[in-house]
Short mmCIF file of C-alpha atoms and ligand atoms in Angstrom, two decimals:
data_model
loop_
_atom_site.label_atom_id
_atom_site.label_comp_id
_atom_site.label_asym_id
_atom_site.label_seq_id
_atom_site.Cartn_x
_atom_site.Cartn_y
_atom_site.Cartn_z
CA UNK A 1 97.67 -24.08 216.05
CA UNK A 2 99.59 -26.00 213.42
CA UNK A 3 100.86 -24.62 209.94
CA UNK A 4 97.95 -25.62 207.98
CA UNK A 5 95.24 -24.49 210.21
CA UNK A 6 96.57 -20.96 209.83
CA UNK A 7 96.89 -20.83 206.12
CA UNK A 8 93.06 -21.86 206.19
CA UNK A 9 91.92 -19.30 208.56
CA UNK A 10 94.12 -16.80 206.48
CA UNK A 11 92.23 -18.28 203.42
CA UNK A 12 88.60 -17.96 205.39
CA UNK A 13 89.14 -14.48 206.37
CA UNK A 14 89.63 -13.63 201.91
CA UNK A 15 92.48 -11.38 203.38
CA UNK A 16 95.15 -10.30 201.05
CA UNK A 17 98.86 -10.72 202.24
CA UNK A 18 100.70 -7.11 202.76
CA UNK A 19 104.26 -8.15 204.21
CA UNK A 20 105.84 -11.18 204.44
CA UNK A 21 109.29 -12.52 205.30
CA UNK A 22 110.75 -15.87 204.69
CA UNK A 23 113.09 -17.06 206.71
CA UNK A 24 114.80 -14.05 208.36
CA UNK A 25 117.59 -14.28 210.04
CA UNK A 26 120.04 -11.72 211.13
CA UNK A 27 123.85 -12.09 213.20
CA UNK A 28 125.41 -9.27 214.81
CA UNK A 29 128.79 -11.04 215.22
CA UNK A 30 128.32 -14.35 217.64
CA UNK A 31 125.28 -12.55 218.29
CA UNK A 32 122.18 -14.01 216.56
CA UNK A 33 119.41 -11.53 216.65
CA UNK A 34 116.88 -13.40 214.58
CA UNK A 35 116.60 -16.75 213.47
CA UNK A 36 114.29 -17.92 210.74
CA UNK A 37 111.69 -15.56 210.98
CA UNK A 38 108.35 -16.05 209.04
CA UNK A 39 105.50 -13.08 209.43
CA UNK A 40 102.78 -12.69 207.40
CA UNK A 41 100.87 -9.86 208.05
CA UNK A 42 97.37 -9.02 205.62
CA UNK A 43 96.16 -5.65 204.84
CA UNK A 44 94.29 -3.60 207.48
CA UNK A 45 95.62 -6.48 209.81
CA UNK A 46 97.06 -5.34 213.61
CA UNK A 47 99.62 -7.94 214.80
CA UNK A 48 101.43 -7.34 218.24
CA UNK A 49 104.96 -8.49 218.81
CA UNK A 50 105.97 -9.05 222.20
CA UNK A 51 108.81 -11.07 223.85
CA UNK A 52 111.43 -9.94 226.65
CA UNK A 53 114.28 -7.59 226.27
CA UNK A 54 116.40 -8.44 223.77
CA UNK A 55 114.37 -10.95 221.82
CA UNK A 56 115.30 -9.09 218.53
CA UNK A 57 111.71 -7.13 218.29
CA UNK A 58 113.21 -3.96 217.21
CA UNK A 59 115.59 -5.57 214.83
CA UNK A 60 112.91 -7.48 213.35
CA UNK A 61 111.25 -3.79 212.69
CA UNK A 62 115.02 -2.62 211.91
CA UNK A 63 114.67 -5.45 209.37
CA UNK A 64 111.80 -5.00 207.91
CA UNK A 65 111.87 -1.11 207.34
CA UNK A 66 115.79 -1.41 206.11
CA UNK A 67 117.78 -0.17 208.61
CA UNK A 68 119.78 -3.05 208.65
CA UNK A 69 120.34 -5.99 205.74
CA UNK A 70 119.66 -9.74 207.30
CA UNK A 71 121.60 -12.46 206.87
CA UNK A 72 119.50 -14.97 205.13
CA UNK A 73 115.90 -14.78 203.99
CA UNK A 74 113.23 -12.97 201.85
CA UNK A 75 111.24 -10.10 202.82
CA UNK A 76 107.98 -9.07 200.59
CA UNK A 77 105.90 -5.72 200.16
CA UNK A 78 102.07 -6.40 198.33
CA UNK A 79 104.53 -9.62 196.62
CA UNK A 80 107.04 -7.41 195.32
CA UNK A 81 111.04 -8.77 196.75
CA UNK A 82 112.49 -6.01 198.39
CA UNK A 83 115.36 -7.88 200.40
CA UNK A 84 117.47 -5.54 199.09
CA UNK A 85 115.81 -2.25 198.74
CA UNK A 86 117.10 0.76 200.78
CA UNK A 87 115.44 1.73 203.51
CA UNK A 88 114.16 4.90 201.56
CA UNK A 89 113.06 3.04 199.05
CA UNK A 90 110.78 0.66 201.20
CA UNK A 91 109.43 4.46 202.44
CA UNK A 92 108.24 5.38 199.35
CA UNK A 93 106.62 1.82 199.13
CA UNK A 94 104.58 2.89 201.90
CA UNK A 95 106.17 1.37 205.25
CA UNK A 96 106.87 3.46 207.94
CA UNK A 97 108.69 2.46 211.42
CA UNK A 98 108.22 5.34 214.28
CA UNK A 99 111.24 4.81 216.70
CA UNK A 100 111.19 4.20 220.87
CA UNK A 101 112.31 7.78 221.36
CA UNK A 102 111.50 10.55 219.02
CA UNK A 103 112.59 14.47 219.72
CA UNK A 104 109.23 16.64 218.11
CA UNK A 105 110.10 20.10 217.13
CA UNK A 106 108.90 21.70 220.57
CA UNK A 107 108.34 25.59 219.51
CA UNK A 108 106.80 24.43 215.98
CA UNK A 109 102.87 23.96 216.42
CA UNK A 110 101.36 20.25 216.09
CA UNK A 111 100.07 21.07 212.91
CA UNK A 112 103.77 22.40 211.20
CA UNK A 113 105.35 19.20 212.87
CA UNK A 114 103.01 16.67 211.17
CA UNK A 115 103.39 19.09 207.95
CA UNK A 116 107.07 18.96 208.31
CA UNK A 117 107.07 15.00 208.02
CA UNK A 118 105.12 15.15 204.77
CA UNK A 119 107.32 17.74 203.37
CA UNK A 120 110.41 15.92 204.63
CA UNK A 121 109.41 12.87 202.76
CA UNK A 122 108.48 14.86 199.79
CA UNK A 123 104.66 14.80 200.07
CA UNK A 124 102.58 15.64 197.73
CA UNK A 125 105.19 16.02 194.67
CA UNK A 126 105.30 19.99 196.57
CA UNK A 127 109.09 19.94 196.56
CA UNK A 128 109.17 20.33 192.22
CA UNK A 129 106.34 22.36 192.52
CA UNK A 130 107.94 24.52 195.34
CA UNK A 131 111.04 24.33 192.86
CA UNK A 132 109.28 25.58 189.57
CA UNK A 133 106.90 28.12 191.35
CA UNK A 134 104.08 26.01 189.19
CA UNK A 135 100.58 27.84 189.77
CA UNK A 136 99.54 24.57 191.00
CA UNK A 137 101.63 25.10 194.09
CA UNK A 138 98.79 26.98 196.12
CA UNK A 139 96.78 23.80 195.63
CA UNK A 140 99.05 21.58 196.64
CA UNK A 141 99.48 23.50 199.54
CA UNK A 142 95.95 23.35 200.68
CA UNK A 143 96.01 19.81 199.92
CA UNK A 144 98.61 19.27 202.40
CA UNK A 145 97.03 20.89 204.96
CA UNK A 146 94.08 18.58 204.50
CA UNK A 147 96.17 15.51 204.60
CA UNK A 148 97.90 16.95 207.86
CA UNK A 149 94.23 17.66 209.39
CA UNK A 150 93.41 13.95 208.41
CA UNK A 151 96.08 12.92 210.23
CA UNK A 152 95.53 14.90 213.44
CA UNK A 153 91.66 14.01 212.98
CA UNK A 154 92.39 10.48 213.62
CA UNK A 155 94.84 11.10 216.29
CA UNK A 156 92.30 12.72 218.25
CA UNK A 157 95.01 16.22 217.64
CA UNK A 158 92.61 18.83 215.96
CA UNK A 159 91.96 21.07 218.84
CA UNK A 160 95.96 20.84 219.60
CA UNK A 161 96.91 21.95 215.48
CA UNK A 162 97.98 25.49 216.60
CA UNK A 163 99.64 24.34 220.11
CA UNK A 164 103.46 24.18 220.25
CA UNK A 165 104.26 20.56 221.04
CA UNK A 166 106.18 21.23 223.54
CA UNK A 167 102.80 22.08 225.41
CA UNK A 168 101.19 18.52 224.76
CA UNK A 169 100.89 16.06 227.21
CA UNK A 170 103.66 12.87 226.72
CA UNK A 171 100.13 11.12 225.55
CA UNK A 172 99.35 13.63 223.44
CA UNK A 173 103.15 14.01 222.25
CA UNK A 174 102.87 9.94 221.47
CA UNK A 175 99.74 10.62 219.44
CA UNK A 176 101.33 13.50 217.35
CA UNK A 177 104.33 11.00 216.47
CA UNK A 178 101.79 9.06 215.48
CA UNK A 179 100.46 11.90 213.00
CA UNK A 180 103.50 12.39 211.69
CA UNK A 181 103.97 8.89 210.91
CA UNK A 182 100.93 8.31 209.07
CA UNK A 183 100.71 11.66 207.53
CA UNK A 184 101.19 10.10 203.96
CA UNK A 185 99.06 6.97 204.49
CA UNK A 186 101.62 4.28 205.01
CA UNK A 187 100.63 0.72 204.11
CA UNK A 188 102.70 -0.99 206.93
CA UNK A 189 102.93 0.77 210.23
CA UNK A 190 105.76 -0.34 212.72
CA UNK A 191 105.23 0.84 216.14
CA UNK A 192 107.98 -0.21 218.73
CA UNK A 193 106.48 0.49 222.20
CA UNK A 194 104.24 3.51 221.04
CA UNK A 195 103.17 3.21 224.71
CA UNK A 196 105.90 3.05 226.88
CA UNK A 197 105.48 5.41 229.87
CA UNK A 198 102.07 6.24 229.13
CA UNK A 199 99.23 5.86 231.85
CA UNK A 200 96.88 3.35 231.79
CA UNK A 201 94.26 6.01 230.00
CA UNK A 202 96.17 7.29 227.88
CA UNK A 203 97.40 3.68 227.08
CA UNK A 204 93.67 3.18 225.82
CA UNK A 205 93.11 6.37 224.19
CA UNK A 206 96.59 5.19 222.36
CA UNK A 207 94.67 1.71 221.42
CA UNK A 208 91.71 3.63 220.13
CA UNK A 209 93.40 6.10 218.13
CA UNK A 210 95.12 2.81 216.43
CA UNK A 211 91.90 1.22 215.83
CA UNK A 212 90.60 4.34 214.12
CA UNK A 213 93.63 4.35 211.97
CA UNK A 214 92.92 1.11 210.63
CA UNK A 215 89.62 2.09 210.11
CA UNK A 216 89.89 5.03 208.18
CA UNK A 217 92.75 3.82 206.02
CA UNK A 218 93.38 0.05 205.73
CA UNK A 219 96.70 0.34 207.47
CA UNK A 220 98.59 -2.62 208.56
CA UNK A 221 100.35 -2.37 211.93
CA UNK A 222 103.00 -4.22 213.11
CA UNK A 223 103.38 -2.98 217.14
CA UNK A 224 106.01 -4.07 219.46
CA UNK A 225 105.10 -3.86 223.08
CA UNK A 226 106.11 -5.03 226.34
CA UNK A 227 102.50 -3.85 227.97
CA UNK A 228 100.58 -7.44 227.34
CA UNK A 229 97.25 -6.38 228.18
CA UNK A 230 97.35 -3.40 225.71
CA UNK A 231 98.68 -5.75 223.10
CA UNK A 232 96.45 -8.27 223.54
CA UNK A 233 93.35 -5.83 223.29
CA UNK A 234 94.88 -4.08 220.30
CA UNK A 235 95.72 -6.99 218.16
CA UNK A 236 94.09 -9.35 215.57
CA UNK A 237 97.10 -11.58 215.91
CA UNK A 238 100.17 -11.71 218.50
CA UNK A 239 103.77 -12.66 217.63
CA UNK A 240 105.96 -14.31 220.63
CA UNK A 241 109.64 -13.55 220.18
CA UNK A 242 112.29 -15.21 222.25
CA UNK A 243 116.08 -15.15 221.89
CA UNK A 244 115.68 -14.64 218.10
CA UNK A 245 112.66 -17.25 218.00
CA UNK A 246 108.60 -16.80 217.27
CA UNK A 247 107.99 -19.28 219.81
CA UNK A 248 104.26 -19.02 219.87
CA UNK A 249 101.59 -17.10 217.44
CA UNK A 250 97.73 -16.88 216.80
CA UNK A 251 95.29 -14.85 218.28
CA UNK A 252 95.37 -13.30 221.07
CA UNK A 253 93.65 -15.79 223.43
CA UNK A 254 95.49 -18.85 221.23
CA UNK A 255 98.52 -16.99 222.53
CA UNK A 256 97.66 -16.31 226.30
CA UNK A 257 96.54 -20.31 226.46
CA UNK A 258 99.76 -21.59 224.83
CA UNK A 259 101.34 -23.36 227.00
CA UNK A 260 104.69 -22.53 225.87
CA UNK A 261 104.49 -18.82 225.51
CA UNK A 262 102.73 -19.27 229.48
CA UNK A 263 106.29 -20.95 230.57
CA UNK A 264 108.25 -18.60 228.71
CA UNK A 265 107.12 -15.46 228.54
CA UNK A 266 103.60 -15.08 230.45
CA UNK A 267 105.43 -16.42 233.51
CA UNK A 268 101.97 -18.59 234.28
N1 ADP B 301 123.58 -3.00 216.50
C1 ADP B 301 123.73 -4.12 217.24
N2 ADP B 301 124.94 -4.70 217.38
C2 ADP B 301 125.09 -5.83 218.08
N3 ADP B 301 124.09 -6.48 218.70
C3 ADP B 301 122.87 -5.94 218.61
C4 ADP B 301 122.60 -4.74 217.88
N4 ADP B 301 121.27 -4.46 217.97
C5 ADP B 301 120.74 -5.44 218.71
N5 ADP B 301 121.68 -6.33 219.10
C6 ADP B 301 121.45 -7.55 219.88
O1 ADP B 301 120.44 -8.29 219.22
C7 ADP B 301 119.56 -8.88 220.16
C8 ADP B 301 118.15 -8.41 219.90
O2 ADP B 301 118.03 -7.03 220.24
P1 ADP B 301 116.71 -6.19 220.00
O3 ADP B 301 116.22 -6.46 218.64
O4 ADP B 301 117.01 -4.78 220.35
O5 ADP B 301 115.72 -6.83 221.06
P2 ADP B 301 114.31 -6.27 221.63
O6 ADP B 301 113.89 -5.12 220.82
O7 ADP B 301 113.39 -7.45 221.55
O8 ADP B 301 114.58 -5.91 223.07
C9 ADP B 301 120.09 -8.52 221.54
O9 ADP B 301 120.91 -9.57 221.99
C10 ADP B 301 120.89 -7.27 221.26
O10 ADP B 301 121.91 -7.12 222.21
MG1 MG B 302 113.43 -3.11 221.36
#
């Protein structure tokens, strides 16, 4: 697919533009992790990254949330620069990035630990609230609660709320990281390899639990995996990474018929 054909299918499909990045590139000494990265990514859109080890997937996320400043090039939220906003400060903009190993708070139930994101990040405007003993507070409360039973609703989690997660199932345990990521309604989801070392049903109880998300709240999800099939079911659009390259992009049959990605990657 050339350049032009895929700002006119972006134009067809009316979509607006949530994140994009310009030009991203990122060195780690003689190391160069990323080189002139473009990504566009439109709201409610689900675009798989995948690409061998060390292709610079998670530093692409890394970049993206703020972990780590790049080189050279532009990143944009909804059209707003933020380059060089702090990686807190592109939280509160509303992207999250869930990690490729997380530690849950075992002995606290499923509902506390997805309750214990929101509070962590502030949720709600409870912490002032908490602070001032406002008479507000018990609503506030209630409302989180309701935002934390959202959260496990969509996650398939409400018959697990009062279980310690240290009882769930890894599958389970995947989909209550999950919870806790999107327990405030992020705009921009980053998922690096939500699935890895999940079985091949909970691998597609994983894919619909994403599709629901996007569903119910016009997320956009950016998802790094190294299982193809799963990404390729899951995703509007696919991203091929290689040694710091996109080397191939589209959807994803454009992808699993480009010749390219096939000699690369796909090992066809
Ligand atoms: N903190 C770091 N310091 C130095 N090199 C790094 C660092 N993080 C990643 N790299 C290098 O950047 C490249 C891309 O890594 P990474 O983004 O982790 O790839 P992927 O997630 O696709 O496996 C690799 O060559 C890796 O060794
Ligand atoms: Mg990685």
């Amino acid at each position: 697919m050339t350049q032009s054909e895929a700002v006119s299918r972006e134009a067809a499909r009316g979509q607006e533009t949530l994140l994009r990045t310009e030009g991203l590139t990122l060195r780690f000494g003689g190391i160069t992790a990323l080189r002139e990265i473009d990504v566009e990514v439109s709201v409610a859109e689900i675009v798989g990254v995948i690409g061998p080890n060390g292709a610079g997937k998670t530093t692409l996320f890394d970049s993206i949330a703020g972990m780590i400043r790049p080189s050279e090039g532009r990143i944009w939220l909804d059209g707003r620069e933020i380059t060089r906003d702090p990686a807190h400060r592109r939280a509160r903009a509303g992207i999250r990035r869930t990690f490729q190993r997380q530690q849950p708070i075992g002995w606290l139930s499923v509902e506390d630990n997805a309750l214990a994101a929101l509070e962590g990040r502030g949720g709600g405007g409870g912490f002032w609230a908490d602070l001032l003993g406002l008479p507000s507070r018990r609503r506030i409360e209630r409302a989180r609660r309701e935002q934390v039973m959202g959260a496990l609703e969509v996650c398939g989690l409400v018959g697990e709320a009062r279980r310690p997660a240290a009882e769930l199932s890894i599958g389970q345990a995947r989909r209550m990281e999950l919870a806790r990521a999107i327990v405030d309604r992020p705009r921009l989801l980053l998922l690096d390899e939500p699935t890895s070392g999940l079985e091949e049903a909970e691998v597609e109880i994983f894919a619909a639990t994403i599709e629901a998300l996007r569903a119910a709240t016009g997320c956009s999800i950016l998802l790094v995996e190294h299982d193809v099939p799963f990404v390729m079911s899951a995703s509007d659009r696919v991203l091929v990474m290689q040694e710091g390259r996109v080397i191939g992009s589209g959807t994803p049959a454009e992808v699993a018929a480009d010749p390219v990605v096939r000699a690369a990657y796909l090992g066809a």
